[in-house]
Coordinates of C-alpha atoms and ligand atoms in Angstrom, one line a residue:
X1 CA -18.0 11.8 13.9
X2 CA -16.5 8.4 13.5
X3 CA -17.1 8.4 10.1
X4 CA -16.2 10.9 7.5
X5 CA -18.1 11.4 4.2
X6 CA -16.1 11.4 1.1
X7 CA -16.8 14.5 0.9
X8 CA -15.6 15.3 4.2
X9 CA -13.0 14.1 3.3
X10 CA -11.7 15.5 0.2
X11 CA -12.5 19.0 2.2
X12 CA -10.4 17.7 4.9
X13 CA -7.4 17.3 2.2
X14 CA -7.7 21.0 0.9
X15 CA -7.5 22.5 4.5
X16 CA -4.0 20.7 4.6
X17 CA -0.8 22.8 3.8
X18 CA 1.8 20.4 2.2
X19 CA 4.9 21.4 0.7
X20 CA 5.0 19.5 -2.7
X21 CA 7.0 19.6 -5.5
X22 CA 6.3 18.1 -8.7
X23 CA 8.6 18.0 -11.8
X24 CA 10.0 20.7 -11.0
X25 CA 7.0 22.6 -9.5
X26 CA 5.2 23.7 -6.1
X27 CA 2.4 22.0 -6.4
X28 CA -0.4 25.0 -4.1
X29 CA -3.5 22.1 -5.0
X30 CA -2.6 19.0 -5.0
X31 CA -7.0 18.2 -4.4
X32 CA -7.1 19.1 -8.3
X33 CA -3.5 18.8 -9.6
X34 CA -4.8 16.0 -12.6
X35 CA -1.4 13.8 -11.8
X36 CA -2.2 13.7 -8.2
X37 CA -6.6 13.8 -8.2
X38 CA -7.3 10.3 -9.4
X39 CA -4.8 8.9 -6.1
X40 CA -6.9 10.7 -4.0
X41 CA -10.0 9.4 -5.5
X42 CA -9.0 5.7 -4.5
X43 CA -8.6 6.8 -1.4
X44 CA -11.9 8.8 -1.6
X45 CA -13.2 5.5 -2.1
X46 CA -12.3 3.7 1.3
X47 CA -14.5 6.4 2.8
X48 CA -17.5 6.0 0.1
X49 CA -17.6 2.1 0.6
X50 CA -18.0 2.4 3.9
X51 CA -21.1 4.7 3.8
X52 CA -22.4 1.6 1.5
X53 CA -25.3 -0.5 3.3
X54 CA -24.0 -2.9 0.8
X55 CA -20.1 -3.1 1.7
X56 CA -20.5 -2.1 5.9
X57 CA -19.5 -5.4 7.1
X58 CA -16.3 -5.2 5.4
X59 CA -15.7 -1.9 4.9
X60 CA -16.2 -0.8 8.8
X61 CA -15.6 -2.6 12.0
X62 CA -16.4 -1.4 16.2
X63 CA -13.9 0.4 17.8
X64 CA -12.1 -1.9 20.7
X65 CA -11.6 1.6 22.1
X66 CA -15.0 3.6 21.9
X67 CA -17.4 0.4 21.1
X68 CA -18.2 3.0 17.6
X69 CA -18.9 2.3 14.5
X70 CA -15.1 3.1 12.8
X71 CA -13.7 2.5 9.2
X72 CA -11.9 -0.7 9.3
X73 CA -8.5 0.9 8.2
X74 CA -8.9 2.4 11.4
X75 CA -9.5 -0.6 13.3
X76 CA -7.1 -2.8 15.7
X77 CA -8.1 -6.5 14.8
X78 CA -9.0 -8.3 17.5
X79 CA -9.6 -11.8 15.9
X80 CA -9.0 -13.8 13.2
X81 CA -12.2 -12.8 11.5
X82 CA -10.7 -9.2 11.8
X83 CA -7.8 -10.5 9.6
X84 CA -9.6 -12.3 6.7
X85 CA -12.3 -9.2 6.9
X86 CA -8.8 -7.3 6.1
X87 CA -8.1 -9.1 2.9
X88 CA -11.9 -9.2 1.7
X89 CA -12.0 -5.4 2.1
X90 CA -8.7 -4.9 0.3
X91 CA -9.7 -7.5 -2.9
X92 CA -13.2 -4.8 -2.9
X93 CA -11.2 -2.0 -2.8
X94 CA -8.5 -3.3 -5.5
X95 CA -11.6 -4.1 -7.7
X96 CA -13.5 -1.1 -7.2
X97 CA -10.2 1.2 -8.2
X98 CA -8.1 -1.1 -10.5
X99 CA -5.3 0.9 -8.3
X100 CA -3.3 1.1 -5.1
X101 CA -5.7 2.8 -3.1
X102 CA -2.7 3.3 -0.4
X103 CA -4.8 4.0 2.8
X104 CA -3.7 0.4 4.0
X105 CA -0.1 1.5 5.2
X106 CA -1.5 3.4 8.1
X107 CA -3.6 0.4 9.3
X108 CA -0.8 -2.3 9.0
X109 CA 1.2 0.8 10.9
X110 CA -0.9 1.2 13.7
X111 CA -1.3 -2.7 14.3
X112 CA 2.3 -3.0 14.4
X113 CA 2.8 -0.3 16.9
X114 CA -0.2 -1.4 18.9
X115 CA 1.5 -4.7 20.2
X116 CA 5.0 -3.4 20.2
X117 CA 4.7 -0.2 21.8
X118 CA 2.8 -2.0 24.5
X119 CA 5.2 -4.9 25.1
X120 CA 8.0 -1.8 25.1
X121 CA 6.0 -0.9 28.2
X122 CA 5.2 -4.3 29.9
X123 CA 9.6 -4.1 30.2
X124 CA 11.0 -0.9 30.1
X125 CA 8.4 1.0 32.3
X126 CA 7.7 3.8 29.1
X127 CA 4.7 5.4 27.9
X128 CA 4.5 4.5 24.3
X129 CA 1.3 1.9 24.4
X130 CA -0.6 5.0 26.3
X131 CA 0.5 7.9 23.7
X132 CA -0.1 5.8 21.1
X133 CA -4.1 5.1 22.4
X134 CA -4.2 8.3 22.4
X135 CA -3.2 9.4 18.9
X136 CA -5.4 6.4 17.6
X137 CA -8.3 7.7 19.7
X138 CA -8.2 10.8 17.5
X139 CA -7.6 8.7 14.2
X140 CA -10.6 6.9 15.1
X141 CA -12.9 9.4 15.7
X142 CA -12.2 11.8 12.9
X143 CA -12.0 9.2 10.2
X144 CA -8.2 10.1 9.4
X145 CA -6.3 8.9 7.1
X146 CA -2.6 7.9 8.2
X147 CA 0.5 7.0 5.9
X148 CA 3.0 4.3 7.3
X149 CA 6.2 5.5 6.7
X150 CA 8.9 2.5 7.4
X151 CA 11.5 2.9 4.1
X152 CA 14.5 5.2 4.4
X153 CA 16.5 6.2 1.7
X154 CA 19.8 3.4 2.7
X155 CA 22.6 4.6 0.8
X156 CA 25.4 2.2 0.4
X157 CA 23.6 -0.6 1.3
X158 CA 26.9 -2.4 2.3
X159 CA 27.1 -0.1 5.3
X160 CA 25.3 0.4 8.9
X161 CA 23.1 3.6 8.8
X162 CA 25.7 5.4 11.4
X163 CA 28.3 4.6 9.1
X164 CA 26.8 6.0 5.5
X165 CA 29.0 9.3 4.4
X166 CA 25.7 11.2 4.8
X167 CA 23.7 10.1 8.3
X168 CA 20.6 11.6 7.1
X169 CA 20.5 8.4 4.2
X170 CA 18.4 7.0 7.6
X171 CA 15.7 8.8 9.8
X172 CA 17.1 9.6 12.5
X173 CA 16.7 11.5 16.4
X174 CA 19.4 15.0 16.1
X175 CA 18.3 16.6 19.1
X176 CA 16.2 15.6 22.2
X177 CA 14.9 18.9 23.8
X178 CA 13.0 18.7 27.0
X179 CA 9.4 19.0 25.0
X180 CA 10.3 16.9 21.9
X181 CA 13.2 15.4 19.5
X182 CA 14.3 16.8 16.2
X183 CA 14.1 14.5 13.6
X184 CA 16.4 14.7 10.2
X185 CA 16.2 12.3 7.4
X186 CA 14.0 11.0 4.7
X187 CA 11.5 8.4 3.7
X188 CA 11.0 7.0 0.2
X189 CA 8.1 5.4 -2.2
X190 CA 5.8 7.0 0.5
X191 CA 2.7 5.5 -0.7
X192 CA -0.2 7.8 -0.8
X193 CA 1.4 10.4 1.6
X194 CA -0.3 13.6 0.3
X195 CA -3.3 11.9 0.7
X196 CA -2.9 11.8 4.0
X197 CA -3.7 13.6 7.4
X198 CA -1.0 12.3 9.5
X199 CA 2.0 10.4 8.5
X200 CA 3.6 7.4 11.3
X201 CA 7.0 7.1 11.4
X202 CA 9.2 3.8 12.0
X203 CA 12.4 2.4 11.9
X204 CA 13.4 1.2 8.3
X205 CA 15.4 -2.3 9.5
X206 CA 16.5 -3.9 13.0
X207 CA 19.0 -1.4 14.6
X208 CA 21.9 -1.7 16.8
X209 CA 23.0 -0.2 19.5
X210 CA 25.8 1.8 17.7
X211 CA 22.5 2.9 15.6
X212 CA 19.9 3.7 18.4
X213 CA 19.3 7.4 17.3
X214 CA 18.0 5.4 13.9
X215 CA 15.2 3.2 16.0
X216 CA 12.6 5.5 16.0
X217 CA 8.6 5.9 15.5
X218 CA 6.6 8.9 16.0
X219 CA 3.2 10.5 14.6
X220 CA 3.2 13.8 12.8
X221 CA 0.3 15.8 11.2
X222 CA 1.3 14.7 6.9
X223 CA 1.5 19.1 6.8
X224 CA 3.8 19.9 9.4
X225 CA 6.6 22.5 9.1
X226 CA 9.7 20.4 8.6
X227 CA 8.1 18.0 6.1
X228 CA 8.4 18.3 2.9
X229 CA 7.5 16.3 -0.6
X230 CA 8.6 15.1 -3.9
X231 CA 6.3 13.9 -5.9
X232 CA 7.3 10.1 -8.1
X233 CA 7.1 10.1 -11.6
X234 CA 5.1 6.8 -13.5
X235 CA 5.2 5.5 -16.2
X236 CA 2.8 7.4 -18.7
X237 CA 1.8 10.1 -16.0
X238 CA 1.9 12.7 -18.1
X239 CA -1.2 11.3 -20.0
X240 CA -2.9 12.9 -17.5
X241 CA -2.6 16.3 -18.3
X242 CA -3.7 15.8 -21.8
X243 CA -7.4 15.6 -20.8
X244 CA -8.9 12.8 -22.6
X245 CA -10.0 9.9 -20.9
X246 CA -9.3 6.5 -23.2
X247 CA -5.1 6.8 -23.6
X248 CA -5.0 7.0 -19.0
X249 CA -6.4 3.8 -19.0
X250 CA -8.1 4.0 -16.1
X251 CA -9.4 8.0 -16.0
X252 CA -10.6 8.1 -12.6
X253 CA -8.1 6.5 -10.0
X254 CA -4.5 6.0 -9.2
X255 CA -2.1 5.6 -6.6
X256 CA 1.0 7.8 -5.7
X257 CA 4.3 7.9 -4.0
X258 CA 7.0 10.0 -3.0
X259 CA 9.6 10.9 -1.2
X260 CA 8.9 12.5 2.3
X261 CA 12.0 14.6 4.0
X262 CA 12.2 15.3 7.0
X263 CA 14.4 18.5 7.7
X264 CA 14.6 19.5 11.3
X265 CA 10.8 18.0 12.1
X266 CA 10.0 18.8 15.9
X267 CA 8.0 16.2 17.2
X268 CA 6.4 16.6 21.0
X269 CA 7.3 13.8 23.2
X270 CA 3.7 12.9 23.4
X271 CA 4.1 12.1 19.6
X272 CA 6.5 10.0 20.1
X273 CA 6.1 5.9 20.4
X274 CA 10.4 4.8 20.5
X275 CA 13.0 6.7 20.7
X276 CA 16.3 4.7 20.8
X277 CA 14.7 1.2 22.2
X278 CA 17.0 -0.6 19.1
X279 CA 15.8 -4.0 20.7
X280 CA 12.4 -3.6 19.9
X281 CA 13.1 -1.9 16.1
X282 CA 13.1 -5.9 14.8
X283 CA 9.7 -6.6 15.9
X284 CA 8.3 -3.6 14.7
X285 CA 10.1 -3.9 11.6
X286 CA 8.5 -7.8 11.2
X287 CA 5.1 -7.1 12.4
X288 CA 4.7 -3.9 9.7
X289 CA 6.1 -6.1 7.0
X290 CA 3.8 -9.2 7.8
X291 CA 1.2 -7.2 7.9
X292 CA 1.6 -5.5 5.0
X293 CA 2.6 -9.2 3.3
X294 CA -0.7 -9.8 3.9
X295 CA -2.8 -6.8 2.5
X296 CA -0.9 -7.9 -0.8
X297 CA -3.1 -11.1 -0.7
X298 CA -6.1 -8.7 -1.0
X299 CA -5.0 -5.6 -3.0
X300 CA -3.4 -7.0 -5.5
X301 CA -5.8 -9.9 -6.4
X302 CA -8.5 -7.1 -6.7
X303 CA -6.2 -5.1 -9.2
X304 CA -5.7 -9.1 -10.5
X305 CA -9.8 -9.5 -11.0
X306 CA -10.1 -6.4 -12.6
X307 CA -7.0 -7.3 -15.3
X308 CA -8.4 -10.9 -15.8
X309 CA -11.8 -8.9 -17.2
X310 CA -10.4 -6.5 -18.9
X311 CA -7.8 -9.3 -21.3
X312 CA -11.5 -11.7 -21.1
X313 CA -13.0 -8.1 -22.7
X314 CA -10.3 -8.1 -25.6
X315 CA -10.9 -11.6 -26.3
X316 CA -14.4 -11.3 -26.9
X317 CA -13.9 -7.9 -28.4
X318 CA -10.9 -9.4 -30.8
X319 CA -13.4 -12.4 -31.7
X320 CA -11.0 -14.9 -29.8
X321 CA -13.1 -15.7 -26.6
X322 CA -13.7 -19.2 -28.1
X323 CA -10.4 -20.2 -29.0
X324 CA -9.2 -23.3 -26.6
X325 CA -6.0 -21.5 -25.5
X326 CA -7.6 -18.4 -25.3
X327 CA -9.9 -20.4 -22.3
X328 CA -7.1 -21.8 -21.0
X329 CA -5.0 -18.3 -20.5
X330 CA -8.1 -16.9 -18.7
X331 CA -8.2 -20.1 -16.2
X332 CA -4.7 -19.8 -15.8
X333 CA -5.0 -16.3 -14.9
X334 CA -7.7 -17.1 -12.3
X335 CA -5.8 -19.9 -10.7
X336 CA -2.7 -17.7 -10.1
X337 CA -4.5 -15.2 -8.7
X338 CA -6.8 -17.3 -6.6
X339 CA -3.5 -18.4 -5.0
X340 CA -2.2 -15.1 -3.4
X341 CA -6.0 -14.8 -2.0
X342 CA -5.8 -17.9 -0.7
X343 CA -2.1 -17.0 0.7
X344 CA -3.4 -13.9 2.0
X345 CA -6.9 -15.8 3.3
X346 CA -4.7 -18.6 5.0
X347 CA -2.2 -16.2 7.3
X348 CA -5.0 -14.3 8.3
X349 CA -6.9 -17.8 9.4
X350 CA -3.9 -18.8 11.1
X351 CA -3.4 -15.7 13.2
X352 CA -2.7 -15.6 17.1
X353 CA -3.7 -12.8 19.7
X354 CA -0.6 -10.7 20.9
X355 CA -0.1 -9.4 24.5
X356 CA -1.8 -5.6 24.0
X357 CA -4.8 -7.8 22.6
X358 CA -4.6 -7.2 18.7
X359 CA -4.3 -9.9 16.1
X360 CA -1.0 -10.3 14.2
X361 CA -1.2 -13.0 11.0
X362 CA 0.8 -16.1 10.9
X363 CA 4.4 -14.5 9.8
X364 CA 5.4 -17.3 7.6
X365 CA 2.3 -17.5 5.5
X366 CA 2.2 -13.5 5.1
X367 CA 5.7 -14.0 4.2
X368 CA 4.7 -16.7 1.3
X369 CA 2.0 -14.5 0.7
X370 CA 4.4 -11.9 -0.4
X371 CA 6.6 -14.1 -2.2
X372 CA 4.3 -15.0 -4.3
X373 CA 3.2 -11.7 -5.0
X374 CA 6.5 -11.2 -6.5
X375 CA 5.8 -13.3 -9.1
X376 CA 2.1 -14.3 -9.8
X377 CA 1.1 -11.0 -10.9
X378 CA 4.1 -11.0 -13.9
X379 CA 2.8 -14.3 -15.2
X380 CA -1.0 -12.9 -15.0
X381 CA 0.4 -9.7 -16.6
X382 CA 2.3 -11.5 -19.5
X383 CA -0.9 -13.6 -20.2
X384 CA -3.0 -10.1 -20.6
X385 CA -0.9 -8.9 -22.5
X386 CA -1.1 -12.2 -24.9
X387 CA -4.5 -11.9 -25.1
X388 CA -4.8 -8.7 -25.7
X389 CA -2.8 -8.6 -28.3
X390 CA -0.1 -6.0 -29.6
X391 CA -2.2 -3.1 -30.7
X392 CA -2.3 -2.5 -26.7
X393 CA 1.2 -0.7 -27.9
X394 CA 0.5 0.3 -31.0
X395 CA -3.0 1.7 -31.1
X396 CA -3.6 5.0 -32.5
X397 CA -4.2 7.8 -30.1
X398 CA -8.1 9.2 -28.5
X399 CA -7.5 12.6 -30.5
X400 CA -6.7 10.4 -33.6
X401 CA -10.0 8.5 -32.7
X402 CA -12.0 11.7 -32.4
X403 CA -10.5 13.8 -35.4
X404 CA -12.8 14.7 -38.1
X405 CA -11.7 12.9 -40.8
X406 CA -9.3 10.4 -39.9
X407 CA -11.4 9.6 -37.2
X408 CA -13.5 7.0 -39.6
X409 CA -9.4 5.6 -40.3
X410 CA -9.4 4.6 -36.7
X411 CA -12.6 3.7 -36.7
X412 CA -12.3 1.5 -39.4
X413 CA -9.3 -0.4 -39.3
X414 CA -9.0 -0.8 -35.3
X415 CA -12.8 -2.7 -35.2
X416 CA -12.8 -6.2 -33.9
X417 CA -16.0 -7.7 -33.7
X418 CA -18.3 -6.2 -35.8
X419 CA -21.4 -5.3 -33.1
X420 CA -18.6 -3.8 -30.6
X421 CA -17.7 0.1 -31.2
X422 CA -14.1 0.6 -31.9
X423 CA -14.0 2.6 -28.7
X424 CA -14.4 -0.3 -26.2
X425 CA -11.6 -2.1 -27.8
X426 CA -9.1 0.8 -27.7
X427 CA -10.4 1.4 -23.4
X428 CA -10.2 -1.7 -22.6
X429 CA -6.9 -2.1 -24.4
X430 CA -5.5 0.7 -22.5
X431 CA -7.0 -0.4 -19.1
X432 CA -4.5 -3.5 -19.7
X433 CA -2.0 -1.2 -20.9
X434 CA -2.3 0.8 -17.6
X435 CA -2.1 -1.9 -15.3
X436 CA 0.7 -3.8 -17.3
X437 CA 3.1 -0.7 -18.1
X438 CA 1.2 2.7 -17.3
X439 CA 0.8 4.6 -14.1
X440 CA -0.9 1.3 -12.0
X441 CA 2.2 -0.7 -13.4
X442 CA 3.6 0.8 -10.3
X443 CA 1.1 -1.0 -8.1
X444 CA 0.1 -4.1 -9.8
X445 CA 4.0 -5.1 -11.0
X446 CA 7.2 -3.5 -9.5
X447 CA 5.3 -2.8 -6.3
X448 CA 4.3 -6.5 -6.1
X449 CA 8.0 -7.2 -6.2
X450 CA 9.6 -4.4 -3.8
X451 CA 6.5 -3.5 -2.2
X452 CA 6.0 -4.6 1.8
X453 CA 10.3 -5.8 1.3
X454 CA 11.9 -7.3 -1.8
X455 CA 11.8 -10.8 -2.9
X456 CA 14.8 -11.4 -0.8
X457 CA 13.7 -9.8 2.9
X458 CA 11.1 -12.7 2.5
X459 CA 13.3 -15.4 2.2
X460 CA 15.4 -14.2 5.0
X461 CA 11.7 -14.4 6.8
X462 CA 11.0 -17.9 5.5
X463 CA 14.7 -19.4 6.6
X464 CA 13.7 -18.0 10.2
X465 CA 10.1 -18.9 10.5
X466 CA 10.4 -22.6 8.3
X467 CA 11.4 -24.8 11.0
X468 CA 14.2 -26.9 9.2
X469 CA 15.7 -28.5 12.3
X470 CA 12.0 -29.8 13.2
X471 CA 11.5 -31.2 9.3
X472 CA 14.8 -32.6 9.7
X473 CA 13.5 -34.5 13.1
X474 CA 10.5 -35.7 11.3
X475 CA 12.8 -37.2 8.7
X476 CA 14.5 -39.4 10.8
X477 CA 11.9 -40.6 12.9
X478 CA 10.2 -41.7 8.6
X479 CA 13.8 -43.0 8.0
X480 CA 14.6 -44.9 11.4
X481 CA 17.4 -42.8 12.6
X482 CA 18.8 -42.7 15.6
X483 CA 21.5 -40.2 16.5
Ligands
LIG1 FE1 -2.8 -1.0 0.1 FE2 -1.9 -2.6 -1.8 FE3 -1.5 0.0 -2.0 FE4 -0.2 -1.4 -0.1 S1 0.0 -1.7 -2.3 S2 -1.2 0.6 0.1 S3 -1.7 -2.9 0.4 S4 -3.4 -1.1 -2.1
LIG2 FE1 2.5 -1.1 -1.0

């Protein structure tokens, strides 16, 4: 079976045996917990577009391995086409779900493990590239699901990771036995981790030699003994117990993180794809990240299309849609977010083979991809919420809507335009309230800025990647100067 059913694989999810806890709770279901269902129905949703006729050329791609029919966030790209096929699938997916839909960790994780693991080989004589076929064999063929997990905890961020009062404040090797290592430690804002079969492991930064036990990546099944969960609280979550379906926003689908600790995990060596190679933590470290620069050029403009209709919706719902400015908000709300997909097209275009055969993006353009990212979706965000206008925050609630008698209050006094039902005002005014400030805030705002690295691990990016010296050469040839 290289392709799962959705149904498959919500199944799939329920066998699993994760140890969660949420505010303050074991969660025993997370399948049906209401916080936790409408993440795993975006998710859910990677595996329904790709049964679609309709979607199968973006949603699916041929195994380099098997020559099968696989899902694409399965797939190793092996050309540019691969790339911009990437970002295409991720704008679908974003407008499909209005939501981080989270499965897109694992394959910007297994591309960047691909081509490092194999050079690690090419030099040092190991057996990472081979291990790692191996696991993504198996991912392949049973249509799994697998959460990247790159971002430890840090502590003091002013010191080394060997050097924090508590070591475990980075993921690190305790024990190398002769059939596996012990891992102790933690990663945070896991996105979409109990929605996940298997969880890949890698170093959080480029690590020294004084911090080799910290350079590490290894596969483990997302339920192992050893592993367990904290569930991250957004904005608004609790909404979701309440049972209605206007004040969520956006009843069906969500995203999740959380923290994932790792207490004594045994991992079999066959699991594992670096143990203490520091050397090559940067490149694996670079390659995730640019990756994952780049999937913000898809996701988030998809999220981006499906904010732009909702605050168009208001307008014509508020009677507005013809006012000059109004026009001009909703074009300039296009434009930006035309610009991270054409960010996100453009270092995908511009991407080169590696040496194990896969296709990384251009690093520099994922990088200003990213960058962007950290802003464009605040500007697009404020203009929403301009045109949407302030009764986003101030509308009365669905029960208020549906009581008996005041009911007809709401009714009356929150109608717009008089042929649209006061209802589709107040969902589409909490749609834009979700994505601005509710549960998807998480994915369409603060994760555009820390998401994939801060605003700042970019920049450190661009200085490397920008070329100054040769600008500076091309200056003085312009200018006639001769050192
Ligand atoms: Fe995918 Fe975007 Fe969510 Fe990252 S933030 S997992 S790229 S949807
Ligand atoms: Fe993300």
């Amino acid at each position: 079976m290289a392709l799962k059913t959705p149904e498959q694989y919500e199944e799939s999810l329920r066998k699993m045996n994760f140890k969660i806890y949420l505010m303050g709770e074991r969660v025993e279901n997370p399948v049906d917990h209401p916080i936790i269902r409408p993440s795993m129905n975006s998710v859910k949703m990677t595996y329904a577009l790709a049964q679609n006729p309709q979607h199968e050329d973006l949603m699916t791609a041929t195994s380099h391995l098997t020559g099968k029919k696989i899902n694409r966030f399965c797939h190793i790209h092996r050309n540019t086409e691969d790339l911009i096929k990437k970002v295409k699938m991720q704008r679908l997916m974003g407008q499909k779900t209005g939501a981080c839909f989270q499965r897109c960790v694992g394959m910007d994780a297994i591309n960047a493990v691909d081509s490092v693991a194999f050079e690690m080989d090419k030099k040092l004589g190991t057996k990472y590239h081979e291990r790692f076929i191996k696991f993504l064999l198996m991912m392949q063929e049973e249509d799994l699901t697998v959460d990247g997990a790159m971002t430890d905890p840090k502590g003091d961020r002013s010191l080394s990771p060997g050097k924090q009062a508590d070591p475990d404040l980075y993921t690190r090797v305790v024990d190398k036995r002769k059939d596996g290592i012990v891992v102790r430690g933690a990663k945070a804002h896991q996105t979409g981790a109990l929605n996940s079969h298997w969880i890949l492991v890698m170093p959080t930064m480029t690590m020294t030699k004084e911090d080799s036990d910290y350079a590490l990546s290894f596969v483990a099944p997302a339920d192992a003994e050893g592993i367990l969960y904290i569930y991250g609280r957004q904005s608004c979550d609790t909404r979701k117990l309440e049972g209605g379906e206007i004040d969520v926003g956006n009843k069906q689908f969500g995203g999740h993180e959380a923290l994932m600790v790792f207490d004594n995990l045994f991992v079999p060596w066959e699991n594992v794809f670096m143990c203490g190679e520091y050397e090559y933590s940067g490149a694996l470290v670079e390659r995730f990240a640019g990756y994952h620069r780049q999937s913000y050029g898809g996701c988030k403009v998809g999220v981006g299309d499906v904010l732009i209709g909702a605050a168009a919706l208001a307008a014509d719902y508020n009677g507005a849609a013809k006012a000059s400015h109004i026009k001009d908000k909703l074009i300039e709300m296009m434009h930006l977010n035309e610009t991270l997909y054409a960010c996100g097209i453009a270092c995908s275009a511009e991407g080169h083979q590696t040496s194990s055969g896969n296709y990384l993006i251009d690093l520099l353009l994922a990088n200003v991809c990213k960058q962007n990212v950290t802003r464009l979706p605040y500007e697009i965000a404020r203009l929403a919420e301009d045109i949407a206008g302030g009764l986003m925050v101030t509308m009365a609630s669905e029960q208020d809507l549906r009581h008996p008698e005041i009911g007809k209050i709401v009714e009356k006094y929150f109608k717009g335009v008089a042929s649209v039902p006061t209802e589709h005002r107040c969902r589409v005014l909490r749609l834009i309230e979700n994505i601005t400030l509710g549960t998807a805030a998480v994915g369409y705002r603060t994760e555009s800025m820390h998401g994939a690295g801060s605003p700042q691990a970019q920049r450190i990016m661009i200085s490397r990647q920008g070329n100054l010296d040769h600008k500076k050469k091309l200056a003085k040839e312009i200018a006639g100067i001769k050192d």
